[in-house]
């Protein structure tokens, strides 16, 4: 547990999990400092001079790396940040990590080596990648084309991740723990797209394409170069079946079953984001 009178610094505080964690802490009257390039003080992973001012006076840090821990150099950055935090007596660090990502696992080791009071949340693919990410456009167009076959992924809900982060930051007993967070069942991307189609009351097709076709399609979307690299890495390396297993991480932290993808699809469809 950290000193509740000091703010929790949330790196990636405007992202999928950071934003939700900030809402939960704020709702409980706990102070929050958002770590982003648009915040004051600004925080930028690429600008080490911004790190110390962001850490000034905080009690704990939720670390999510932008754009993703899979990116080369991410582990070194997380390691350097953790060391600086510990030097400045901010020892309570919670890391958002990814399953089956070599660089993410290196970042975990560097966090442990820093001497911090660490907790790691190692997560499966977020359900919200379908509603708060690059797949929204394809879903609206009625056709999702990805280079992934019949691989099962235990999609995890970003609300469960944020809830877990809130619990490990505010309750005792979680220092030195690694929690692997997954949803309650394995689904292929085709299954997920079909569920979204049903929830939205629309016909949405899933097509498996080659890696070369996918890369070419991603390039035309004019995404930043690091995103093009990242999306390729995740779809070529991580989605090879290595994560086709369920874990009890959500149950261990929250004392309940993780949220099912169908509940996510139904709730999100009601918002109209997938409706033309």
PDB file of C-alpha atoms in Angstrom:
ATOM      1  CA  UNK A   1       0.000   0.000   0.000  1.00  0.00           C
ATOM      2  CA  UNK A   2       1.105   3.529  -0.626  1.00  0.00           C
ATOM      3  CA  UNK A   3       0.575   6.738   1.328  1.00  0.00           C
ATOM      4  CA  UNK A   4      -2.997   7.670   0.411  1.00  0.00           C
ATOM      5  CA  UNK A   5      -2.287  11.388   0.888  1.00  0.00           C
ATOM      6  CA  UNK A   6       0.245  11.370  -1.961  1.00  0.00           C
ATOM      7  CA  UNK A   7      -0.950  11.182  -5.558  1.00  0.00           C
ATOM      8  CA  UNK A   8      -0.572   8.074  -7.675  1.00  0.00           C
ATOM      9  CA  UNK A   9       1.259   8.895 -10.907  1.00  0.00           C
ATOM     10  CA  UNK A  10      -0.491   7.129 -13.791  1.00  0.00           C
ATOM     11  CA  UNK A  11       1.787   6.862 -16.818  1.00  0.00           C
ATOM     12  CA  UNK A  12      -0.413   6.540 -19.875  1.00  0.00           C
ATOM     13  CA  UNK A  13      -3.130   8.174 -17.816  1.00  0.00           C
ATOM     14  CA  UNK A  14      -5.190   8.953 -20.906  1.00  0.00           C
ATOM     15  CA  UNK A  15      -4.897   5.404 -22.316  1.00  0.00           C
ATOM     16  CA  UNK A  16      -7.294   2.457 -22.105  1.00  0.00           C
ATOM     17  CA  UNK A  17      -6.331   1.225 -18.627  1.00  0.00           C
ATOM     18  CA  UNK A  18      -4.804   4.419 -17.191  1.00  0.00           C
ATOM     19  CA  UNK A  19      -7.946   6.451 -17.775  1.00  0.00           C
ATOM     20  CA  UNK A  20     -10.094   3.817 -16.073  1.00  0.00           C
ATOM     21  CA  UNK A  21      -7.699   3.546 -13.120  1.00  0.00           C
ATOM     22  CA  UNK A  22      -7.707   7.342 -12.711  1.00  0.00           C
ATOM     23  CA  UNK A  23     -11.522   7.316 -12.610  1.00  0.00           C
ATOM     24  CA  UNK A  24     -11.546   4.646  -9.893  1.00  0.00           C
ATOM     25  CA  UNK A  25      -8.968   6.377  -7.689  1.00  0.00           C
ATOM     26  CA  UNK A  26     -10.673   9.757  -8.099  1.00  0.00           C
ATOM     27  CA  UNK A  27     -14.086   8.244  -7.262  1.00  0.00           C
ATOM     28  CA  UNK A  28     -12.599   7.091  -3.928  1.00  0.00           C
ATOM     29  CA  UNK A  29     -11.247  10.580  -3.230  1.00  0.00           C
ATOM     30  CA  UNK A  30      -7.640   9.487  -3.819  1.00  0.00           C
ATOM     31  CA  UNK A  31      -5.302  11.983  -5.526  1.00  0.00           C
ATOM     32  CA  UNK A  32      -4.074  11.254  -9.039  1.00  0.00           C
ATOM     33  CA  UNK A  33      -1.389  12.725 -11.276  1.00  0.00           C
ATOM     34  CA  UNK A  34      -1.768  11.972 -14.971  1.00  0.00           C
ATOM     35  CA  UNK A  35       1.496  11.172 -16.715  1.00  0.00           C
ATOM     36  CA  UNK A  36       1.152  12.183 -20.368  1.00  0.00           C
ATOM     37  CA  UNK A  37       2.722  14.593 -22.813  1.00  0.00           C
ATOM     38  CA  UNK A  38      -0.271  16.922 -22.480  1.00  0.00           C
ATOM     39  CA  UNK A  39      -0.283  16.933 -18.656  1.00  0.00           C
ATOM     40  CA  UNK A  40       1.381  19.441 -16.348  1.00  0.00           C
ATOM     41  CA  UNK A  41       4.061  18.547 -15.492  1.00  0.00           C
ATOM     42  CA  UNK A  42       4.374  16.778 -18.842  1.00  0.00           C
ATOM     43  CA  UNK A  43       5.654  13.204 -18.977  1.00  0.00           C
ATOM     44  CA  UNK A  44       7.279  11.794 -22.083  1.00  0.00           C
ATOM     45  CA  UNK A  45       9.009   8.411 -22.281  1.00  0.00           C
ATOM     46  CA  UNK A  46      11.328   9.856 -24.942  1.00  0.00           C
ATOM     47  CA  UNK A  47      12.397  12.795 -22.736  1.00  0.00           C
ATOM     48  CA  UNK A  48      14.154  11.604 -19.579  1.00  0.00           C
ATOM     49  CA  UNK A  49      14.308  15.178 -18.248  1.00  0.00           C
ATOM     50  CA  UNK A  50      10.505  14.999 -17.823  1.00  0.00           C
ATOM     51  CA  UNK A  51      10.628  11.987 -15.505  1.00  0.00           C
ATOM     52  CA  UNK A  52      11.839  13.541 -12.243  1.00  0.00           C
ATOM     53  CA  UNK A  53       9.307  16.424 -12.174  1.00  0.00           C
ATOM     54  CA  UNK A  54       6.485  13.918 -12.772  1.00  0.00           C
ATOM     55  CA  UNK A  55       7.721  11.785  -9.847  1.00  0.00           C
ATOM     56  CA  UNK A  56       8.005  14.715  -7.452  1.00  0.00           C
ATOM     57  CA  UNK A  57       5.840  14.116  -4.389  1.00  0.00           C
ATOM     58  CA  UNK A  58       4.007  11.005  -5.609  1.00  0.00           C
ATOM     59  CA  UNK A  59       3.394   7.906  -3.524  1.00  0.00           C
ATOM     60  CA  UNK A  60       3.127   5.232  -6.206  1.00  0.00           C
ATOM     61  CA  UNK A  61       3.286   4.796  -9.974  1.00  0.00           C
ATOM     62  CA  UNK A  62       1.209   2.815 -12.457  1.00  0.00           C
ATOM     63  CA  UNK A  63       3.527   2.199 -15.397  1.00  0.00           C
ATOM     64  CA  UNK A  64       2.127   1.638 -18.873  1.00  0.00           C
ATOM     65  CA  UNK A  65       4.595   2.144 -21.698  1.00  0.00           C
ATOM     66  CA  UNK A  66       3.632   3.985 -24.870  1.00  0.00           C
ATOM     67  CA  UNK A  67       2.995   2.679 -27.465  1.00  0.00           C
ATOM     68  CA  UNK A  68       3.654  -0.841 -26.084  1.00  0.00           C
ATOM     69  CA  UNK A  69       6.246  -2.791 -24.105  1.00  0.00           C
ATOM     70  CA  UNK A  70       6.949  -4.889 -27.224  1.00  0.00           C
ATOM     71  CA  UNK A  71       8.777  -1.925 -28.806  1.00  0.00           C
ATOM     72  CA  UNK A  72      12.608  -2.162 -28.825  1.00  0.00           C
ATOM     73  CA  UNK A  73      14.117  -0.071 -26.038  1.00  0.00           C
ATOM     74  CA  UNK A  74      10.982  -0.239 -23.867  1.00  0.00           C
ATOM     75  CA  UNK A  75      12.582  -2.530 -21.279  1.00  0.00           C
ATOM     76  CA  UNK A  76      15.589  -0.206 -20.860  1.00  0.00           C
ATOM     77  CA  UNK A  77      13.294   2.801 -20.470  1.00  0.00           C
ATOM     78  CA  UNK A  78      11.158   1.061 -17.847  1.00  0.00           C
ATOM     79  CA  UNK A  79      14.311  -0.088 -16.016  1.00  0.00           C
ATOM     80  CA  UNK A  80      15.791   3.415 -16.002  1.00  0.00           C
ATOM     81  CA  UNK A  81      12.506   4.943 -14.851  1.00  0.00           C
ATOM     82  CA  UNK A  82      12.128   2.384 -12.036  1.00  0.00           C
ATOM     83  CA  UNK A  83      15.671   3.082 -10.826  1.00  0.00           C
ATOM     84  CA  UNK A  84      15.022   6.836 -10.805  1.00  0.00           C
ATOM     85  CA  UNK A  85      11.743   6.344  -8.922  1.00  0.00           C
ATOM     86  CA  UNK A  86      13.447   4.211  -6.251  1.00  0.00           C
ATOM     87  CA  UNK A  87      16.264   6.791  -5.926  1.00  0.00           C
ATOM     88  CA  UNK A  88      13.566   9.390  -5.252  1.00  0.00           C
ATOM     89  CA  UNK A  89      11.898   7.164  -2.617  1.00  0.00           C
ATOM     90  CA  UNK A  90       8.931   6.286  -4.834  1.00  0.00           C
ATOM     91  CA  UNK A  91       9.161   2.536  -4.399  1.00  0.00           C
ATOM     92  CA  UNK A  92       5.590   1.342  -5.059  1.00  0.00           C
ATOM     93  CA  UNK A  93       5.509   0.538  -8.769  1.00  0.00           C
ATOM     94  CA  UNK A  94       2.826  -1.392 -10.678  1.00  0.00           C
ATOM     95  CA  UNK A  95       3.669  -2.433 -14.251  1.00  0.00           C
ATOM     96  CA  UNK A  96       1.167  -3.136 -17.027  1.00  0.00           C
ATOM     97  CA  UNK A  97       2.820  -5.922 -19.024  1.00  0.00           C
ATOM     98  CA  UNK A  98       1.894  -8.148 -21.956  1.00  0.00           C
ATOM     99  CA  UNK A  99       1.701 -11.923 -22.279  1.00  0.00           C
ATOM    100  CA  UNK A 100       4.140 -13.683 -24.577  1.00  0.00           C
ATOM    101  CA  UNK A 101       6.110 -10.531 -25.424  1.00  0.00           C
ATOM    102  CA  UNK A 102       9.873 -10.983 -25.079  1.00  0.00           C
ATOM    103  CA  UNK A 103      10.529  -7.287 -24.526  1.00  0.00           C
ATOM    104  CA  UNK A 104       7.721  -7.043 -21.965  1.00  0.00           C
ATOM    105  CA  UNK A 105       9.202  -9.895 -19.969  1.00  0.00           C
ATOM    106  CA  UNK A 106      12.602  -8.130 -20.068  1.00  0.00           C
ATOM    107  CA  UNK A 107      10.919  -4.996 -18.693  1.00  0.00           C
ATOM    108  CA  UNK A 108       9.471  -7.079 -15.848  1.00  0.00           C
ATOM    109  CA  UNK A 109      12.959  -8.324 -14.933  1.00  0.00           C
ATOM    110  CA  UNK A 110      14.357  -4.785 -14.996  1.00  0.00           C
ATOM    111  CA  UNK A 111      11.549  -3.585 -12.740  1.00  0.00           C
ATOM    112  CA  UNK A 112      12.330  -6.374 -10.259  1.00  0.00           C
ATOM    113  CA  UNK A 113      16.052  -5.506 -10.352  1.00  0.00           C
ATOM    114  CA  UNK A 114      15.371  -1.849  -9.476  1.00  0.00           C
ATOM    115  CA  UNK A 115      14.668  -2.601  -5.825  1.00  0.00           C
ATOM    116  CA  UNK A 116      11.073  -1.371  -6.110  1.00  0.00           C
ATOM    117  CA  UNK A 117       8.075  -2.780  -4.247  1.00  0.00           C
ATOM    118  CA  UNK A 118       6.723  -4.120  -7.526  1.00  0.00           C
ATOM    119  CA  UNK A 119       3.524  -5.722  -8.747  1.00  0.00           C
ATOM    120  CA  UNK A 120       3.145  -6.894 -12.357  1.00  0.00           C
ATOM    121  CA  UNK A 121      -0.144  -7.147 -14.242  1.00  0.00           C
ATOM    122  CA  UNK A 122       0.648  -9.269 -17.298  1.00  0.00           C
ATOM    123  CA  UNK A 123      -2.319  -9.013 -19.628  1.00  0.00           C
ATOM    124  CA  UNK A 124      -3.873 -10.755 -22.592  1.00  0.00           C
ATOM    125  CA  UNK A 125      -5.227  -8.776 -25.583  1.00  0.00           C
ATOM    126  CA  UNK A 126      -7.691  -6.134 -24.452  1.00  0.00           C
ATOM    127  CA  UNK A 127     -11.303  -6.566 -25.548  1.00  0.00           C
ATOM    128  CA  UNK A 128     -11.294  -2.768 -25.961  1.00  0.00           C
ATOM    129  CA  UNK A 129      -8.869  -3.037 -28.901  1.00  0.00           C
ATOM    130  CA  UNK A 130     -12.061  -3.615 -30.898  1.00  0.00           C
ATOM    131  CA  UNK A 131     -13.700  -0.371 -29.719  1.00  0.00           C
ATOM    132  CA  UNK A 132     -10.873   1.962 -28.689  1.00  0.00           C
ATOM    133  CA  UNK A 133      -8.240   1.109 -31.256  1.00  0.00           C
ATOM    134  CA  UNK A 134      -7.396   0.663 -34.901  1.00  0.00           C
ATOM    135  CA  UNK A 135     -10.019  -2.058 -35.488  1.00  0.00           C
ATOM    136  CA  UNK A 136     -13.045   0.252 -35.091  1.00  0.00           C
ATOM    137  CA  UNK A 137     -12.884   1.449 -38.700  1.00  0.00           C
ATOM    138  CA  UNK A 138     -12.797  -2.100 -40.110  1.00  0.00           C
ATOM    139  CA  UNK A 139     -15.733  -3.131 -37.938  1.00  0.00           C
ATOM    140  CA  UNK A 140     -17.735  -0.114 -39.161  1.00  0.00           C
ATOM    141  CA  UNK A 141     -16.909  -1.039 -42.744  1.00  0.00           C
ATOM    142  CA  UNK A 142     -18.192  -4.570 -42.109  1.00  0.00           C
ATOM    143  CA  UNK A 143     -14.972  -6.437 -42.816  1.00  0.00           C
ATOM    144  CA  UNK A 144     -12.026  -7.198 -40.538  1.00  0.00           C
ATOM    145  CA  UNK A 145      -8.955  -8.583 -42.316  1.00  0.00           C
ATOM    146  CA  UNK A 146      -6.098  -9.814 -40.122  1.00  0.00           C
ATOM    147  CA  UNK A 147      -3.210 -12.267 -40.546  1.00  0.00           C
ATOM    148  CA  UNK A 148      -4.486 -14.507 -37.749  1.00  0.00           C
ATOM    149  CA  UNK A 149      -5.994 -17.940 -38.140  1.00  0.00           C
ATOM    150  CA  UNK A 150      -7.790 -20.097 -35.637  1.00  0.00           C
ATOM    151  CA  UNK A 151      -5.669 -19.075 -32.645  1.00  0.00           C
ATOM    152  CA  UNK A 152      -7.456 -18.807 -29.313  1.00  0.00           C
ATOM    153  CA  UNK A 153      -6.924 -15.575 -27.374  1.00  0.00           C
ATOM    154  CA  UNK A 154      -8.336 -15.057 -23.845  1.00  0.00           C
ATOM    155  CA  UNK A 155      -9.413 -11.435 -24.432  1.00  0.00           C
ATOM    156  CA  UNK A 156      -9.361  -9.485 -21.152  1.00  0.00           C
ATOM    157  CA  UNK A 157     -11.547  -6.489 -20.373  1.00  0.00           C
ATOM    158  CA  UNK A 158      -9.779  -3.177 -19.690  1.00  0.00           C
ATOM    159  CA  UNK A 159     -12.210  -2.580 -16.807  1.00  0.00           C
ATOM    160  CA  UNK A 160     -10.951  -5.750 -15.113  1.00  0.00           C
ATOM    161  CA  UNK A 161      -7.346  -4.596 -15.587  1.00  0.00           C
ATOM    162  CA  UNK A 162      -8.100  -1.161 -14.124  1.00  0.00           C
ATOM    163  CA  UNK A 163     -10.001  -2.737 -11.231  1.00  0.00           C
ATOM    164  CA  UNK A 164      -7.023  -5.031 -10.536  1.00  0.00           C
ATOM    165  CA  UNK A 165      -4.625  -2.069 -10.679  1.00  0.00           C
ATOM    166  CA  UNK A 166      -6.836  -0.157  -8.233  1.00  0.00           C
ATOM    167  CA  UNK A 167      -6.893  -3.087  -5.793  1.00  0.00           C
ATOM    168  CA  UNK A 168      -3.141  -3.766  -5.866  1.00  0.00           C
ATOM    169  CA  UNK A 169      -2.416  -0.053  -5.355  1.00  0.00           C
ATOM    170  CA  UNK A 170      -4.857   0.480  -2.487  1.00  0.00           C
ATOM    171  CA  UNK A 171      -4.885  -2.818  -0.569  1.00  0.00           C
ATOM    172  CA  UNK A 172      -2.042  -4.659   1.202  1.00  0.00           C
ATOM    173  CA  UNK A 173      -0.603  -8.011   0.154  1.00  0.00           C
ATOM    174  CA  UNK A 174       0.269  -7.466  -3.501  1.00  0.00           C
ATOM    175  CA  UNK A 175       3.950  -6.442  -3.391  1.00  0.00           C
ATOM    176  CA  UNK A 176       6.162  -8.941  -5.230  1.00  0.00           C
ATOM    177  CA  UNK A 177       3.195 -10.533  -7.013  1.00  0.00           C
ATOM    178  CA  UNK A 178       2.840 -11.267 -10.727  1.00  0.00           C
ATOM    179  CA  UNK A 179      -0.781 -11.536 -11.841  1.00  0.00           C
ATOM    180  CA  UNK A 180      -1.478 -12.849 -15.312  1.00  0.00           C
ATOM    181  CA  UNK A 181      -4.845 -11.447 -16.354  1.00  0.00           C
ATOM    182  CA  UNK A 182      -7.024 -13.154 -18.968  1.00  0.00           C
ATOM    183  CA  UNK A 183     -10.691 -13.360 -19.801  1.00  0.00           C
ATOM    184  CA  UNK A 184     -12.722 -16.484 -18.952  1.00  0.00           C
ATOM    185  CA  UNK A 185     -12.516 -18.238 -22.358  1.00  0.00           C
ATOM    186  CA  UNK A 186     -10.408 -18.656 -25.467  1.00  0.00           C
ATOM    187  CA  UNK A 187     -11.773 -17.133 -28.668  1.00  0.00           C
ATOM    188  CA  UNK A 188     -10.364 -16.681 -32.140  1.00  0.00           C
ATOM    189  CA  UNK A 189     -10.444 -13.243 -33.746  1.00  0.00           C
ATOM    190  CA  UNK A 190     -13.112 -14.606 -36.093  1.00  0.00           C
ATOM    191  CA  UNK A 191     -15.218 -15.607 -33.039  1.00  0.00           C
ATOM    192  CA  UNK A 192     -14.761 -12.149 -31.524  1.00  0.00           C
ATOM    193  CA  UNK A 193     -15.764 -10.364 -34.722  1.00  0.00           C
ATOM    194  CA  UNK A 194     -18.837 -12.636 -35.045  1.00  0.00           C
ATOM    195  CA  UNK A 195     -19.893 -11.809 -31.462  1.00  0.00           C
ATOM    196  CA  UNK A 196     -19.490  -8.097 -32.132  1.00  0.00           C
ATOM    197  CA  UNK A 197     -21.591  -8.448 -35.298  1.00  0.00           C
ATOM    198  CA  UNK A 198     -24.357 -10.206 -33.373  1.00  0.00           C
ATOM    199  CA  UNK A 199     -24.277  -7.622 -30.573  1.00  0.00           C
ATOM    200  CA  UNK A 200     -24.370  -4.748 -33.075  1.00  0.00           C
ATOM    201  CA  UNK A 201     -27.071  -6.423 -35.173  1.00  0.00           C
ATOM    202  CA  UNK A 202     -24.878  -6.298 -38.265  1.00  0.00           C
ATOM    203  CA  UNK A 203     -23.136  -8.689 -40.599  1.00  0.00           C
ATOM    204  CA  UNK A 204     -19.379  -8.242 -40.142  1.00  0.00           C
ATOM    205  CA  UNK A 205     -17.022 -10.549 -42.031  1.00  0.00           C
ATOM    206  CA  UNK A 206     -13.683 -11.814 -40.790  1.00  0.00           C
ATOM    207  CA  UNK A 207     -11.040 -12.600 -43.400  1.00  0.00           C
ATOM    208  CA  UNK A 208      -7.639 -14.113 -42.806  1.00  0.00           C
ATOM    209  CA  UNK A 209      -5.026 -12.417 -44.981  1.00  0.00           C
ATOM    210  CA  UNK A 210      -1.287 -12.925 -45.419  1.00  0.00           C
ATOM    211  CA  UNK A 211       1.250 -10.950 -43.397  1.00  0.00           C
ATOM    212  CA  UNK A 212       2.383  -9.180 -46.562  1.00  0.00           C
ATOM    213  CA  UNK A 213      -1.177  -8.085 -47.385  1.00  0.00           C
ATOM    214  CA  UNK A 214      -1.700  -6.938 -43.808  1.00  0.00           C
ATOM    215  CA  UNK A 215       1.513  -4.891 -43.754  1.00  0.00           C
ATOM    216  CA  UNK A 216       0.558  -3.212 -47.022  1.00  0.00           C
ATOM    217  CA  UNK A 217      -2.920  -2.400 -45.672  1.00  0.00           C
ATOM    218  CA  UNK A 218      -1.544  -0.978 -42.415  1.00  0.00           C
ATOM    219  CA  UNK A 219       0.904   1.262 -44.295  1.00  0.00           C
ATOM    220  CA  UNK A 220      -1.962   2.849 -46.251  1.00  0.00           C
ATOM    221  CA  UNK A 221      -3.613   3.915 -42.969  1.00  0.00           C
ATOM    222  CA  UNK A 222      -0.782   6.422 -42.434  1.00  0.00           C
ATOM    223  CA  UNK A 223      -0.147   5.331 -38.874  1.00  0.00           C
ATOM    224  CA  UNK A 224       3.090   6.357 -37.141  1.00  0.00           C
ATOM    225  CA  UNK A 225       6.023   4.066 -38.037  1.00  0.00           C
ATOM    226  CA  UNK A 226       6.251   2.636 -34.506  1.00  0.00           C
ATOM    227  CA  UNK A 227       2.591   1.573 -34.679  1.00  0.00           C
ATOM    228  CA  UNK A 228       3.108  -0.153 -38.020  1.00  0.00           C
ATOM    229  CA  UNK A 229       6.062  -2.046 -36.508  1.00  0.00           C
ATOM    230  CA  UNK A 230       4.142  -2.813 -33.335  1.00  0.00           C
ATOM    231  CA  UNK A 231       0.983  -4.093 -35.017  1.00  0.00           C
ATOM    232  CA  UNK A 232       3.112  -6.319 -37.225  1.00  0.00           C
ATOM    233  CA  UNK A 233       5.069  -7.626 -34.238  1.00  0.00           C
ATOM    234  CA  UNK A 234       1.948  -8.435 -32.246  1.00  0.00           C
ATOM    235  CA  UNK A 235       0.197 -10.198 -35.114  1.00  0.00           C
ATOM    236  CA  UNK A 236       3.235 -12.119 -36.357  1.00  0.00           C
ATOM    237  CA  UNK A 237       4.996 -12.994 -33.093  1.00  0.00           C
ATOM    238  CA  UNK A 238       2.553 -12.944 -30.218  1.00  0.00           C
ATOM    239  CA  UNK A 239      -0.507 -14.460 -31.897  1.00  0.00           C
ATOM    240  CA  UNK A 240       1.140 -17.755 -32.751  1.00  0.00           C
ATOM    241  CA  UNK A 241      -0.728 -19.810 -30.140  1.00  0.00           C
ATOM    242  CA  UNK A 242       1.719 -19.154 -27.281  1.00  0.00           C
ATOM    243  CA  UNK A 243      -1.032 -17.520 -25.208  1.00  0.00           C
ATOM    244  CA  UNK A 244      -3.727 -20.167 -25.718  1.00  0.00           C
ATOM    245  CA  UNK A 245      -4.291 -20.698 -22.009  1.00  0.00           C
ATOM    246  CA  UNK A 246      -6.493 -19.208 -19.306  1.00  0.00           C
ATOM    247  CA  UNK A 247      -5.230 -17.976 -15.956  1.00  0.00           C
ATOM    248  CA  UNK A 248      -6.826 -17.215 -12.579  1.00  0.00           C
ATOM    249  CA  UNK A 249      -5.210 -13.771 -12.160  1.00  0.00           C
ATOM    250  CA  UNK A 250      -8.455 -11.783 -12.181  1.00  0.00           C
ATOM    251  CA  UNK A 251     -10.005 -14.227  -9.698  1.00  0.00           C
ATOM    252  CA  UNK A 252      -6.945 -13.968  -7.409  1.00  0.00           C
ATOM    253  CA  UNK A 253      -6.986 -10.167  -7.301  1.00  0.00           C
ATOM    254  CA  UNK A 254     -10.691  -9.390  -7.493  1.00  0.00           C
ATOM    255  CA  UNK A 255     -12.231 -12.497  -5.965  1.00  0.00           C
ATOM    256  CA  UNK A 256     -14.581 -12.931  -8.919  1.00  0.00           C
ATOM    257  CA  UNK A 257     -14.604 -14.311 -12.442  1.00  0.00           C
ATOM    258  CA  UNK A 258     -13.301 -12.050 -15.234  1.00  0.00           C
ATOM    259  CA  UNK A 259     -15.789 -10.263 -17.479  1.00  0.00           C
ATOM    260  CA  UNK A 260     -16.781 -12.301 -20.521  1.00  0.00           C
ATOM    261  CA  UNK A 261     -16.289 -10.964 -24.048  1.00  0.00           C
ATOM    262  CA  UNK A 262     -20.006 -11.267 -24.799  1.00  0.00           C
ATOM    263  CA  UNK A 263     -20.815  -8.862 -21.928  1.00  0.00           C
ATOM    264  CA  UNK A 264     -18.239  -6.445 -23.324  1.00  0.00           C
ATOM    265  CA  UNK A 265     -19.692  -6.774 -26.857  1.00  0.00           C
ATOM    266  CA  UNK A 266     -23.285  -6.225 -25.686  1.00  0.00           C
ATOM    267  CA  UNK A 267     -22.440  -3.173 -23.543  1.00  0.00           C
ATOM    268  CA  UNK A 268     -20.196  -1.611 -26.164  1.00  0.00           C
ATOM    269  CA  UNK A 269     -22.654  -2.201 -29.017  1.00  0.00           C
ATOM    270  CA  UNK A 270     -25.253  -0.276 -26.989  1.00  0.00           C
ATOM    271  CA  UNK A 271     -22.983   2.795 -27.159  1.00  0.00           C
ATOM    272  CA  UNK A 272     -23.403   2.797 -30.944  1.00  0.00           C
ATOM    273  CA  UNK A 273     -19.682   2.794 -31.743  1.00  0.00           C
ATOM    274  CA  UNK A 274     -20.053  -0.100 -34.214  1.00  0.00           C
ATOM    275  CA  UNK A 275     -23.245   1.226 -35.837  1.00  0.00           C
ATOM    276  CA  UNK A 276     -23.125   3.003 -39.181  1.00  0.00           C
TER     277      UNK A 276
END
